[in-house]
Structures are given as structure tokens and as C-alpha cells.
mmCIF file of C-alpha atoms and ligand atoms in Angstrom:
data_model
loop_
_atom_site.group_PDB
_atom_site.id
_atom_site.type_symbol
_atom_site.label_atom_id
_atom_site.label_comp_id
_atom_site.label_asym_id
_atom_site.label_seq_id
_atom_site.Cartn_x
_atom_site.Cartn_y
_atom_site.Cartn_z
ATOM 1 C CA MET A 1 124.050 119.927 114.485
ATOM 2 C CA GLU A 2 122.687 117.731 111.856
ATOM 3 C CA LEU A 3 125.225 115.179 110.640
ATOM 4 C CA PRO A 4 127.089 114.520 108.392
ATOM 5 C CA ASP A 5 128.763 117.896 108.261
ATOM 6 C CA LYS A 6 129.696 119.743 105.077
ATOM 7 C CA ARG A 7 132.676 117.437 104.532
ATOM 8 C CA GLY A 8 130.485 114.395 104.873
ATOM 9 C CA ARG A 9 131.811 113.571 108.316
ATOM 10 C CA PHE A 10 130.199 112.014 111.298
ATOM 11 C CA GLU A 11 132.812 113.479 113.583
ATOM 12 C CA GLU A 12 135.861 111.462 112.477
ATOM 13 C CA TYR A 13 133.953 108.875 110.446
ATOM 14 C CA GLY A 14 132.720 109.263 106.858
ATOM 15 C CA GLY A 15 134.219 111.629 104.350
ATOM 16 C CA ARG A 16 134.978 111.400 100.670
ATOM 17 C CA PHE A 17 137.861 109.158 99.980
ATOM 18 C CA ALA A 18 137.570 109.090 96.087
ATOM 19 C CA PRO A 19 139.843 109.631 93.024
ATOM 20 C CA GLU A 20 140.241 113.295 92.153
ATOM 21 C CA VAL A 21 138.386 112.782 88.867
ATOM 22 C CA LEU A 22 135.149 111.746 90.651
ATOM 23 C CA MET A 23 135.054 114.715 93.055
ATOM 24 C CA PRO A 24 133.067 116.969 90.659
ATOM 25 C CA ALA A 25 130.441 114.168 90.145
ATOM 26 C CA LEU A 26 130.116 113.581 93.861
ATOM 27 C CA GLU A 27 129.779 117.343 94.414
ATOM 28 C CA LYS A 28 127.088 117.510 91.729
ATOM 29 C CA LEU A 29 125.172 114.679 93.274
ATOM 30 C CA GLU A 30 125.204 116.205 96.710
ATOM 31 C CA LYS A 31 123.898 119.458 95.327
ATOM 32 C CA ALA A 32 121.191 117.811 93.361
ATOM 33 C CA PHE A 33 120.152 115.646 96.338
ATOM 34 C CA ASN A 34 119.956 118.608 98.643
ATOM 35 C CA GLU A 35 117.828 120.531 96.165
ATOM 36 C CA TYR A 36 115.398 117.610 95.235
ATOM 37 C CA TRP A 37 115.038 116.442 98.813
ATOM 38 C CA LYS A 38 113.550 119.907 99.750
ATOM 39 C CA ASN A 39 111.349 119.868 96.609
ATOM 40 C CA THR A 40 107.725 119.128 97.440
ATOM 41 C CA GLY A 41 107.105 117.815 93.795
ATOM 42 C CA PHE A 42 109.972 115.398 94.000
ATOM 43 C CA ARG A 43 108.902 114.080 97.473
ATOM 44 C CA GLN A 44 105.339 113.640 96.341
ATOM 45 C CA GLU A 45 106.381 111.692 93.322
ATOM 46 C CA LEU A 46 108.601 109.435 95.460
ATOM 47 C CA GLU A 47 105.731 109.060 97.906
ATOM 48 C CA TYR A 48 103.464 107.944 95.026
ATOM 49 C CA TYR A 49 105.860 105.152 93.969
ATOM 50 C CA LEU A 50 106.439 104.013 97.547
ATOM 51 C CA LYS A 51 102.730 103.746 98.113
ATOM 52 C CA GLU A 52 101.303 102.552 94.861
ATOM 53 C CA PHE A 53 104.245 100.481 93.631
ATOM 54 C CA ALA A 54 106.327 99.384 96.631
ATOM 55 C CA GLY A 55 103.368 98.867 98.978
ATOM 56 C CA ARG A 56 104.033 101.282 101.787
ATOM 57 C CA PRO A 57 103.260 101.838 104.528
ATOM 58 C CA THR A 58 104.277 98.270 105.749
ATOM 59 C CA PRO A 59 102.355 97.004 108.775
ATOM 60 C CA LEU A 60 103.837 97.019 112.323
ATOM 61 C CA TYR A 61 102.726 93.489 113.420
ATOM 62 C CA TYR A 62 102.389 92.328 117.011
ATOM 63 C CA ALA A 63 103.953 88.864 116.985
ATOM 64 C CA LYS A 64 101.737 87.438 119.611
ATOM 65 C CA ASN A 65 102.811 83.801 119.295
ATOM 66 C CA LEU A 66 106.536 84.597 119.198
ATOM 67 C CA SER A 67 106.100 86.775 122.302
ATOM 68 C CA GLU A 68 104.330 84.050 124.181
ATOM 69 C CA LYS A 69 107.211 81.682 123.439
ATOM 70 C CA ALA A 70 109.685 84.262 124.808
ATOM 71 C CA ASP A 71 107.448 84.734 127.796
ATOM 72 C CA GLY A 72 108.695 88.219 128.460
ATOM 73 C CA ALA A 73 108.619 91.470 126.512
ATOM 74 C CA ARG A 74 106.129 91.918 123.734
ATOM 75 C CA ILE A 75 107.726 91.694 120.214
ATOM 76 C CA TYR A 76 106.493 93.788 117.236
ATOM 77 C CA LEU A 77 107.726 93.237 113.642
ATOM 78 C CA LYS A 78 108.135 96.001 111.146
ATOM 79 C CA ARG A 79 107.223 94.210 107.989
ATOM 80 C CA GLU A 80 109.777 95.399 105.446
ATOM 81 C CA ASP A 81 109.538 91.800 104.041
ATOM 82 C CA LEU A 82 106.281 92.931 102.587
ATOM 83 C CA VAL A 83 107.951 95.654 100.400
ATOM 84 C CA HIS A 84 107.809 94.812 96.697
ATOM 85 C CA GLY A 85 110.815 92.765 95.920
ATOM 86 C CA GLY A 86 110.885 91.288 99.329
ATOM 87 C CA ALA A 87 113.044 93.627 101.281
ATOM 88 C CA HIS A 88 113.696 97.194 102.375
ATOM 89 C CA LYS A 89 116.197 97.693 99.515
ATOM 90 C CA LEU A 90 113.533 99.104 97.200
ATOM 91 C CA ASN A 91 112.992 102.143 99.435
ATOM 92 C CA ASN A 92 116.489 103.259 98.491
ATOM 93 C CA THR A 93 116.666 102.208 94.880
ATOM 94 C CA LEU A 94 113.346 103.807 94.067
ATOM 95 C CA GLY A 95 114.475 107.036 95.625
ATOM 96 C CA GLN A 96 117.821 107.195 93.987
ATOM 97 C CA ALA A 97 116.502 106.131 90.593
ATOM 98 C CA LEU A 98 113.973 108.964 90.718
ATOM 99 C CA LEU A 99 116.787 111.378 91.781
ATOM 100 C CA ALA A 100 118.797 110.099 88.707
ATOM 101 C CA ARG A 101 115.872 110.648 86.346
ATOM 102 C CA ASN A 102 115.364 114.089 87.631
ATOM 103 C CA MET A 103 119.099 114.933 87.244
ATOM 104 C CA GLY A 104 118.629 113.998 83.517
ATOM 105 C CA LYS A 105 120.442 110.716 83.631
ATOM 106 C CA LYS A 106 119.202 107.890 81.353
ATOM 107 C CA ARG A 107 121.363 105.016 82.674
ATOM 108 C CA ILE A 108 121.772 103.524 86.053
ATOM 109 C CA ILE A 109 124.641 101.354 87.051
ATOM 110 C CA ALA A 110 125.066 99.362 90.263
ATOM 111 C CA GLU A 111 127.235 96.559 91.660
ATOM 112 C CA THR A 112 126.002 93.541 93.375
ATOM 113 C CA GLY A 113 127.365 90.661 95.370
ATOM 114 C CA ALA A 114 124.583 88.264 96.204
ATOM 115 C CA GLY A 115 122.250 89.970 93.649
ATOM 116 C CA GLN A 116 119.684 91.384 96.054
ATOM 117 C CA HIS A 117 120.682 95.007 95.484
ATOM 118 C CA GLY A 118 120.945 94.282 91.701
ATOM 119 C CA VAL A 119 117.424 93.035 91.694
ATOM 120 C CA ALA A 120 116.075 95.995 93.623
ATOM 121 C CA THR A 121 117.906 98.343 91.260
ATOM 122 C CA ALA A 122 116.533 96.487 88.190
ATOM 123 C CA ILE A 123 112.955 96.793 89.669
ATOM 124 C CA ALA A 124 113.355 100.546 90.225
ATOM 125 C CA ALA A 125 114.921 101.213 86.862
ATOM 126 C CA SER A 126 112.257 99.202 85.082
ATOM 127 C CA ALA A 127 109.396 101.024 86.886
ATOM 128 C CA LEU A 128 110.939 104.415 85.950
ATOM 129 C CA GLY A 129 111.824 103.533 82.474
ATOM 130 C CA MET A 130 115.589 103.753 82.767
ATOM 131 C CA GLU A 131 118.449 101.576 81.508
ATOM 132 C CA CYS A 132 120.112 99.540 84.165
ATOM 133 C CA GLU A 133 123.472 97.703 84.125
ATOM 134 C CA VAL A 134 124.653 95.687 87.069
ATOM 135 C CA TYR A 135 128.324 94.700 87.612
ATOM 136 C CA MET A 136 128.634 91.249 89.224
ATOM 137 C CA GLY A 137 131.709 88.964 89.756
ATOM 138 C CA THR A 138 131.694 85.841 87.700
ATOM 139 C CA GLU A 139 132.037 83.817 90.943
ATOM 140 C CA ASP A 140 128.857 85.433 92.293
ATOM 141 C CA ILE A 141 126.998 85.028 88.917
ATOM 142 C CA GLU A 142 127.578 81.279 89.192
ATOM 143 C CA ARG A 143 126.392 81.152 92.788
ATOM 144 C CA GLN A 144 123.347 83.435 92.300
ATOM 145 C CA LYS A 145 121.896 82.315 88.970
ATOM 146 C CA LEU A 146 118.330 82.961 90.131
ATOM 147 C CA ASN A 147 118.934 86.630 90.828
ATOM 148 C CA VAL A 148 120.824 87.132 87.551
ATOM 149 C CA PHE A 149 117.856 85.700 85.751
ATOM 150 C CA ARG A 150 115.473 87.973 87.782
ATOM 151 C CA MET A 151 117.401 91.069 86.756
ATOM 152 C CA GLU A 152 117.389 90.017 83.124
ATOM 153 C CA LEU A 153 113.663 89.412 83.151
ATOM 154 C CA MET A 154 113.185 93.012 84.219
ATOM 155 C CA GLY A 155 115.447 94.391 81.562
ATOM 156 C CA GLY A 156 118.605 94.745 83.673
ATOM 157 C CA LYS A 157 121.904 93.897 81.990
ATOM 158 C CA VAL A 158 124.319 91.918 84.130
ATOM 159 C CA ILE A 159 128.034 92.595 83.289
ATOM 160 C CA PRO A 160 130.353 89.747 84.371
ATOM 161 C CA VAL A 161 133.492 90.748 86.137
ATOM 162 C CA SER A 162 136.374 88.393 85.864
ATOM 163 C CA SER A 163 139.241 90.173 87.549
ATOM 164 C CA GLY A 164 140.734 89.591 90.979
ATOM 165 C CA SER A 165 138.666 87.265 93.137
ATOM 166 C CA CYS A 166 135.640 87.673 90.800
ATOM 167 C CA THR A 167 133.333 88.822 93.640
ATOM 168 C CA LEU A 168 131.853 91.951 94.978
ATOM 169 C CA LYS A 169 134.920 94.089 95.591
ATOM 170 C CA ASP A 170 136.061 93.612 91.944
ATOM 171 C CA ALA A 171 132.572 94.433 90.708
ATOM 172 C CA ILE A 172 132.765 97.752 92.830
ATOM 173 C CA ASN A 173 136.066 98.597 91.032
ATOM 174 C CA GLU A 174 134.493 98.029 87.562
ATOM 175 C CA ALA A 175 131.351 99.977 88.394
ATOM 176 C CA MET A 176 133.683 102.820 89.562
ATOM 177 C CA ARG A 177 135.655 102.683 86.354
ATOM 178 C CA ASP A 178 132.379 102.773 84.344
ATOM 179 C CA TRP A 179 131.128 105.796 86.326
ATOM 180 C CA LEU A 180 134.452 107.585 85.701
ATOM 181 C CA THR A 181 134.098 107.093 81.939
ATOM 182 C CA ASN A 182 130.327 107.897 81.600
ATOM 183 C CA VAL A 183 129.708 110.291 84.400
ATOM 184 C CA GLU A 184 127.660 112.712 82.212
ATOM 185 C CA THR A 185 124.919 110.128 81.303
ATOM 186 C CA THR A 186 125.253 107.640 84.111
ATOM 187 C CA TYR A 187 124.028 107.467 87.784
ATOM 188 C CA TYR A 188 125.927 105.128 90.125
ATOM 189 C CA LEU A 189 123.401 103.710 92.597
ATOM 190 C CA ILE A 190 124.860 102.495 95.874
ATOM 191 C CA GLY A 191 122.872 100.056 97.994
ATOM 192 C CA SER A 192 123.673 100.774 101.590
ATOM 193 C CA ILE A 193 124.891 103.657 103.885
ATOM 194 C CA VAL A 194 128.438 103.157 102.608
ATOM 195 C CA GLY A 195 130.677 104.804 99.992
ATOM 196 C CA PRO A 196 131.924 108.363 99.773
ATOM 197 C CA HIS A 197 129.830 111.333 100.837
ATOM 198 C CA PRO A 198 126.961 112.018 100.053
ATOM 199 C CA TYR A 199 125.888 108.331 99.614
ATOM 200 C CA PRO A 200 125.725 107.449 103.279
ATOM 201 C CA MET A 201 123.519 110.499 103.808
ATOM 202 C CA ILE A 202 121.299 109.886 100.722
ATOM 203 C CA VAL A 203 120.654 106.216 101.542
ATOM 204 C CA ARG A 204 119.842 107.030 105.168
ATOM 205 C CA GLU A 205 117.317 109.686 104.107
ATOM 206 C CA MET A 206 115.749 107.148 101.622
ATOM 207 C CA GLN A 207 115.407 104.534 104.420
ATOM 208 C CA ARG A 208 114.160 106.827 107.237
ATOM 209 C CA VAL A 209 110.680 106.136 105.950
ATOM 210 C CA ILE A 210 110.833 102.820 107.962
ATOM 211 C CA GLY A 211 111.447 104.630 111.284
ATOM 212 C CA ARG A 212 108.941 107.411 110.569
ATOM 213 C CA GLU A 213 106.139 104.834 109.948
ATOM 214 C CA THR A 214 107.225 102.684 112.918
ATOM 215 C CA ARG A 215 107.228 105.409 115.386
ATOM 216 C CA LYS A 216 103.794 106.646 114.334
ATOM 217 C CA GLN A 217 102.318 103.138 114.268
ATOM 218 C CA PHE A 218 103.761 102.167 117.598
ATOM 219 C CA LEU A 219 102.447 105.341 119.294
ATOM 220 C CA GLU A 220 99.008 104.579 117.831
ATOM 221 C CA LYS A 221 99.005 101.053 119.107
ATOM 222 C CA GLU A 222 100.670 101.322 122.435
ATOM 223 C CA GLY A 223 100.456 105.132 123.341
ATOM 224 C CA SER A 224 104.118 105.131 124.279
ATOM 225 C CA LEU A 225 107.458 104.417 122.847
ATOM 226 C CA PRO A 226 109.067 100.885 122.679
ATOM 227 C CA ASP A 227 111.896 99.930 125.150
ATOM 228 C CA ALA A 228 114.103 98.671 122.340
ATOM 229 C CA VAL A 229 114.443 98.522 118.548
ATOM 230 C CA VAL A 230 116.579 95.720 117.106
ATOM 231 C CA ALA A 231 117.930 95.491 113.458
ATOM 232 C CA CYS A 232 120.504 93.480 111.585
ATOM 233 C CA VAL A 233 123.535 95.167 110.253
ATOM 234 C CA GLY A 234 125.242 94.511 106.901
ATOM 235 C CA GLY A 235 126.075 97.799 105.512
ATOM 236 C CA GLY A 236 123.624 99.294 107.950
ATOM 237 C CA SER A 237 120.834 100.766 105.832
ATOM 238 C CA ASN A 238 117.833 98.984 107.442
ATOM 239 C CA ALA A 239 119.201 99.632 110.793
ATOM 240 C CA ILE A 240 119.733 103.330 110.386
ATOM 241 C CA GLY A 241 116.452 103.571 108.634
ATOM 242 C CA ILE A 242 114.550 102.318 111.681
ATOM 243 C CA PHE A 243 116.950 103.741 114.364
ATOM 244 C CA TYR A 244 116.968 107.349 113.118
ATOM 245 C CA GLU A 245 113.629 108.519 114.290
ATOM 246 C CA PHE A 246 114.326 107.164 117.819
ATOM 247 C CA LEU A 247 117.877 108.653 118.281
ATOM 248 C CA GLN A 248 116.499 111.453 120.559
ATOM 249 C CA ASP A 249 114.295 109.158 122.567
ATOM 250 C CA ASN A 250 114.871 106.960 125.611
ATOM 251 C CA VAL A 251 114.803 103.849 123.460
ATOM 252 C CA GLU A 252 117.501 101.266 123.359
ATOM 253 C CA LEU A 253 118.868 100.684 119.824
ATOM 254 C CA ILE A 254 120.683 97.481 119.038
ATOM 255 C CA GLY A 255 122.522 96.436 115.852
ATOM 256 C CA VAL A 256 122.876 92.716 115.281
ATOM 257 C CA GLU A 257 125.902 91.605 113.119
ATOM 258 C CA ALA A 258 126.784 88.250 111.434
ATOM 259 C CA GLY A 259 128.710 86.194 114.029
ATOM 260 C CA GLY A 260 129.118 83.523 111.251
ATOM 261 C CA ARG A 261 131.007 80.531 112.823
ATOM 262 C CA GLY A 262 131.953 82.543 115.877
ATOM 263 C CA ILE A 263 134.078 85.711 116.288
ATOM 264 C CA GLU A 264 136.895 83.802 117.638
ATOM 265 C CA THR A 265 137.166 81.708 114.362
ATOM 266 C CA GLY A 266 137.668 84.825 112.307
ATOM 267 C CA GLU A 267 134.886 83.632 110.071
ATOM 268 C CA HIS A 268 132.263 86.365 110.529
ATOM 269 C CA GLY A 269 130.919 89.707 109.291
ATOM 270 C CA ALA A 270 130.805 91.498 112.638
ATOM 271 C CA THR A 271 132.475 94.660 111.598
ATOM 272 C CA LEU A 272 131.164 96.871 114.477
ATOM 273 C CA CYS A 273 131.792 94.272 117.078
ATOM 274 C CA ALA A 274 135.266 93.224 116.014
ATOM 275 C CA GLY A 275 136.559 95.680 113.354
ATOM 276 C CA THR A 276 139.089 98.574 113.457
ATOM 277 C CA ASP A 277 139.090 101.983 111.913
ATOM 278 C CA GLY A 278 140.230 102.520 108.281
ATOM 279 C CA VAL A 279 139.134 103.485 104.822
ATOM 280 C CA LEU A 280 137.132 101.166 102.552
ATOM 281 C CA HIS A 281 135.160 101.965 99.442
ATOM 282 C CA GLY A 282 135.454 105.733 99.885
ATOM 283 C CA THR A 283 134.675 106.111 103.508
ATOM 284 C CA TYR A 284 136.426 106.168 106.933
ATOM 285 C CA SER A 285 134.605 103.710 109.219
ATOM 286 C CA LYS A 286 135.106 100.412 111.055
ATOM 287 C CA LEU A 287 136.180 97.535 108.869
ATOM 288 C CA LEU A 288 137.697 94.078 108.952
ATOM 289 C CA GLN A 289 141.339 94.294 108.227
ATOM 290 C CA ASP A 290 144.669 92.685 109.161
ATOM 291 C CA GLU A 291 147.671 94.433 110.800
ATOM 292 C CA TYR A 292 148.902 95.569 107.429
ATOM 293 C CA GLY A 293 145.510 97.175 106.461
ATOM 294 C CA GLN A 294 144.583 94.404 104.044
ATOM 295 C CA ILE A 295 140.846 93.854 103.958
ATOM 296 C CA LYS A 296 139.854 90.460 105.493
ATOM 297 C CA THR A 297 137.204 88.372 103.746
ATOM 298 C CA SER A 298 134.008 88.393 105.791
ATOM 299 C CA TYR A 299 131.796 85.295 106.216
ATOM 300 C CA SER A 300 128.074 84.776 106.913
ATOM 301 C CA ILE A 301 125.436 82.307 106.086
ATOM 302 C CA SER A 302 123.312 85.364 104.948
ATOM 303 C CA ALA A 303 124.733 87.105 101.861
ATOM 304 C CA GLY A 304 123.406 90.525 102.887
ATOM 305 C CA LEU A 305 125.437 90.599 106.045
ATOM 306 C CA ASP A 306 128.650 89.173 104.522
ATOM 307 C CA TYR A 307 130.503 92.497 104.033
ATOM 308 C CA PRO A 308 133.801 93.617 105.672
ATOM 309 C CA GLY A 309 132.669 97.206 106.004
ATOM 310 C CA VAL A 310 129.931 99.210 107.702
ATOM 311 C CA GLY A 311 128.292 102.551 107.351
ATOM 312 C CA PRO A 312 130.348 105.404 108.939
ATOM 313 C CA GLU A 313 127.197 106.682 110.818
ATOM 314 C CA LEU A 314 126.819 103.494 112.737
ATOM 315 C CA SER A 315 130.503 103.595 113.670
ATOM 316 C CA TYR A 316 129.863 107.041 114.915
ATOM 317 C CA LEU A 317 126.769 106.146 116.823
ATOM 318 C CA LEU A 318 128.517 103.145 118.407
ATOM 319 C CA ARG A 319 131.497 105.415 119.510
ATOM 320 C CA LYS A 320 128.952 107.862 120.986
ATOM 321 C CA GLY A 321 127.407 104.919 122.904
ATOM 322 C CA ARG A 322 123.973 105.683 121.316
ATOM 323 C CA ILE A 323 123.747 102.217 119.820
ATOM 324 C CA ARG A 324 124.774 98.855 121.135
ATOM 325 C CA VAL A 325 125.949 96.013 118.839
ATOM 326 C CA THR A 326 126.144 92.238 119.252
ATOM 327 C CA PRO A 327 127.042 89.220 117.019
ATOM 328 C CA VAL A 328 124.634 86.381 116.264
ATOM 329 C CA ARG A 329 125.981 83.167 114.728
ATOM 330 C CA ASP A 330 124.814 81.252 111.792
ATOM 331 C CA LYS A 331 123.397 78.474 113.915
ATOM 332 C CA GLU A 332 121.395 80.925 116.046
ATOM 333 C CA ALA A 333 120.041 82.725 113.021
ATOM 334 C CA LEU A 334 118.840 79.318 111.638
ATOM 335 C CA GLU A 335 117.154 78.658 114.837
ATOM 336 C CA ALA A 336 115.303 81.996 114.714
ATOM 337 C CA PHE A 337 114.499 81.403 111.084
ATOM 338 C CA LYS A 338 112.640 78.200 112.029
ATOM 339 C CA LEU A 339 111.052 79.705 115.148
ATOM 340 C CA LEU A 340 109.446 82.655 113.390
ATOM 341 C CA SER A 341 108.334 80.561 110.341
ATOM 342 C CA ARG A 342 106.646 78.007 112.599
ATOM 343 C CA SER A 343 105.220 80.385 115.232
ATOM 344 C CA GLU A 344 103.929 83.264 113.086
ATOM 345 C CA GLY A 345 103.816 81.912 109.472
ATOM 346 C CA ILE A 346 106.354 84.406 108.367
ATOM 347 C CA ILE A 347 109.526 83.145 106.696
ATOM 348 C CA PRO A 348 112.215 85.738 107.479
ATOM 349 C CA ALA A 349 115.281 86.472 105.476
ATOM 350 C CA LEU A 350 118.348 84.948 107.013
ATOM 351 C CA GLU A 351 119.676 88.487 107.506
ATOM 352 C CA SER A 352 116.549 89.489 109.564
ATOM 353 C CA SER A 353 116.724 86.133 111.456
ATOM 354 C CA HIS A 354 119.862 87.426 113.187
ATOM 355 C CA ALA A 355 117.823 90.375 114.554
ATOM 356 C CA VAL A 356 114.863 88.034 115.527
ATOM 357 C CA TYR A 357 117.199 85.758 117.457
ATOM 358 C CA HIS A 358 118.664 88.607 119.576
ATOM 359 C CA ALA A 359 115.162 90.139 120.178
ATOM 360 C CA VAL A 360 113.787 86.831 121.497
ATOM 361 C CA LYS A 361 116.822 86.514 123.838
ATOM 362 C CA MET A 362 116.303 89.972 125.050
ATOM 363 C CA ALA A 363 112.514 89.503 125.490
ATOM 364 C CA GLU A 364 113.092 86.532 127.714
ATOM 365 C CA ASP A 365 114.860 88.680 130.361
ATOM 366 C CA MET A 366 112.227 91.525 130.179
ATOM 367 C CA GLY A 367 108.778 92.014 131.594
ATOM 368 C CA ARG A 368 105.411 91.725 129.861
ATOM 369 C CA ASP A 369 104.932 95.493 130.230
ATOM 370 C CA GLN A 370 107.991 96.023 128.038
ATOM 371 C CA THR A 371 108.193 96.044 124.301
ATOM 372 C CA ILE A 372 110.709 95.402 121.486
ATOM 373 C CA ILE A 373 110.374 96.222 117.834
ATOM 374 C CA VAL A 374 112.390 94.124 115.328
ATOM 375 C CA ASN A 375 113.078 95.452 111.812
ATOM 376 C CA LEU A 376 112.147 92.355 109.633
ATOM 377 C CA SER A 377 114.224 93.667 106.793
ATOM 378 C CA GLY A 378 113.352 90.867 104.199
ATOM 379 C CA ARG A 379 111.434 87.709 103.405
ATOM 380 C CA GLY A 380 113.216 84.460 103.350
ATOM 381 C CA ASP A 381 111.979 82.782 100.161
ATOM 382 C CA LYS A 382 115.376 83.426 98.653
ATOM 383 C CA ASP A 383 116.994 81.571 101.448
ATOM 384 C CA VAL A 384 115.134 78.361 101.467
ATOM 385 C CA PHE A 385 117.819 76.433 99.496
ATOM 386 C CA THR A 386 120.543 77.642 101.898
ATOM 387 C CA VAL A 387 118.472 76.670 104.875
ATOM 388 C CA ALA A 388 117.635 73.297 103.478
ATOM 389 C CA LYS A 389 121.238 72.679 102.833
ATOM 390 C CA ALA A 390 122.259 73.772 106.402
ATOM 391 C CA LEU A 391 119.528 71.452 107.866
ATOM 392 C CA GLY A 392 120.582 68.551 105.793
ATOM 393 C CA VAL A 393 117.163 68.435 104.001
ATOM 394 C CA LYS A 394 117.285 67.281 100.411
ATOM 395 C CA LEU A 395 114.844 69.176 98.154
HETATM 396 C C1 PLP B 401 120.674 93.631 101.888
HETATM 397 C C2 PLP B 401 120.020 93.154 103.115
HETATM 398 C C3 PLP B 401 120.375 93.396 104.372
HETATM 399 C C4 PLP B 401 121.672 94.153 104.735
HETATM 400 O O1 PLP B 401 121.865 95.443 104.274
HETATM 401 P P1 PLP B 401 121.762 96.777 105.279
HETATM 402 O O2 PLP B 401 122.234 97.858 104.431
HETATM 403 O O3 PLP B 401 122.625 96.461 106.459
HETATM 404 O O4 PLP B 401 120.252 96.848 105.663
HETATM 405 C C5 PLP B 401 119.605 93.041 105.475
HETATM 406 N N1 PLP B 401 118.442 92.377 105.230
HETATM 407 C C6 PLP B 401 118.052 92.041 104.033
HETATM 408 C C7 PLP B 401 116.757 91.305 103.799
HETATM 409 C C8 PLP B 401 118.758 92.407 102.869
HETATM 410 O O5 PLP B 401 118.423 92.127 101.610
#
């Protein structure tokens, strides 16, 4: 059976843990999505924007120099870093913004931590001529000035949130409150395969384009399927996007999480590796919590992997044994960041660098007749200041 089921469950994971007053809106959204997703006109319009505006299909590039360094399996890179905006995030925001417009909504709201999802939402809203307001904690606004300015340049309005810890979780609460008040006119655009049903399903469907292209491109180039596919996991959208088309195949699927300063230090974002079951942001999944169920703060050098939750579908696939997960630490990600930049002339996002590190390690122990695909989820231009600081380089 296709999952999620009617209750939004991936067996025990997923579901719809939301306030009673939001249930009608979530049901309406589910119904609208199911209708439009089957509608050829809608799919063609989305394909138009993905091709003409976002730059799809992205290449599947054989990283010859990197492969030679690993001296083992051949490594291919799915170049989501070349999507407009610099990451896979636009696949989802374009799709949902188009859905919102078709549902007759004029206004899109989102919440953002580091600002990357906010920027991708502002891009989509601007392209489709919609209003866009992004909730962001004042702490994050201060840390991410460049992304705030980017959003504003594209007509997005950033709404500062100064409650609680003034970060992402407080911004999520405010966005929820806004949606409750303005549900008739407003679409709430979630950025990963998290949140209450139907969001994990919607975002997965929007990101599956990555895997569909990858499978076809790889078959054309190699005439067979890869041995392994590797992707980094924050909320899990780029991972499920590339994994999904390979679920039925004999292909190893590996999710790489933020090991931060090491799992044993407690300073990490490795939810699948080290988390336990519970409810966060409307869904039942693995999460980082203490023995009283209080959410722990996550940590990673890469903002996109710094999240104490994870998509319910990945928790389900892990329990089933269909995917494998592993942590990669800050230091190791930095090493891969430098390695890929130097060997291939591609500066990867720090998030993607986690996946690159693990792929190279795997490749070293494999044969030349074997192949690995890495989902290069984003480009690293946004990270150069962080990397310079970590390397002790003064700019
Ligand atoms: C946001 C982001 C991620 C993490 O999000 P997922 O939903 O896990 O894909 C990974 N890579 C990049 C470049 C990002 O911007």
C-alpha cells in the first residue's frame, strides 16, 4: 500500500497532531493537493516553472577527480546546487506556492530559522505574484542578516518574533497562530517533510523530481542502477526526494546526519541516529528530547541540519531497515567541503558536505566497478563566512 495511509501514518509514525481549530484547514489542504496532483494542467504548469525558472533537470555529474582521490567506487553528484536559489528547496516552495494560488489563496506565510527556506519561499511567491510573509526569531534575524535582506529584495516581509528563545521554534508558534487567524486567505508553506499530515506527503511528492531524474540519468549513463545513494538529513526532504524512486530496488540508501561535535557530547543534530519517539510540530517521529519529553536544542555547523526533529517517513524507513543512517561531525564535513571545492571546482553547502564525506569514506572500501550517487543538496556560497571562521581565516 502507498504510504501514508488515510490518517497520514507511516505505520506508527506521522499523523496529525494539531489543534482542533486547524483540522478543517488541514483536511481542505489534503483534498486540494490530492485533486491538483492528479490534474494534468497543474502538473504541466509546475513542470513549466521547474524547467524554465528553476533550471531543471539538474545534471548528474560524474565526479572523476573526487573518485580518483577515493580510489574505489565511482562517485556521481546530483547537482541540486544548480537549482535557482542554490538548493533543492525551491522544488518544494514552487510546488506549494502554485498549489496555494490554485486554491485561491493570495498570501503565503512561512517560518525560517537560518533563512534558507524563507528565501526559497520568497523566490516562489515573487515568481507567482503572491504576497509572502516570513516569521523569523529576532536572534536568527541578527545572525542571518544577508538572508533577511535577500527576502526583502524579493518582496518578502520578514516578521520578527521576540518570544521565548527568539529562534525557529518560536517562529513556528507565531506562524501557526497567524494561520489560525487568517486561514481563509493564507497558505502556510512548510519547508521539509515534517509537520502534521498532509505536509510530509506533499513535500515528498514535490521533491521526488530529484529521484525521478537521477534514476533516468543514471540508467542512461551506466545502463544499471547505482550501488548506493547518499543524502544529508535535516528534516529529510532532499533525502526522501532522491531515495523514493529507489525504494523498490536493490540499492543501498544512506542518510547522513549532523554529528556536530560528536554524539557523545550531546551537541549534534543526529535525530535518527540518537533520537527517541515522540511528537514535535504536529507529527509523531524520532526527536531529540530529555527523559521528561522536553525538546533538546540541536547543534550543527550547518544551519540546515540543525533541527531536533526529522520527517516521520524517514523514521519509518529506518525502523523497516530500508535506509541506514550515520552521523558525520563538523570537522569531517569541513574536510569534505574543502576536498570537493578543490578537486572538482564545486563549493558544496555545509549540509551537503556531510553526505560527500560519508560517500568518499564508503567509496574507499568499494571496487571501481561500483557506484555511489550523492545528492548535492545545495551550493556553499552561503557558508563561506562560517568556513573561513572555522578555519581561522580572516576575510
Ligand atoms: C535546508 C537544507 C537541507 C536540509 O533540509 P532537508 O529537508 O533535510 O533536505 C540540506 N541541504 C541544503 C543545501 C539545505 O538548504
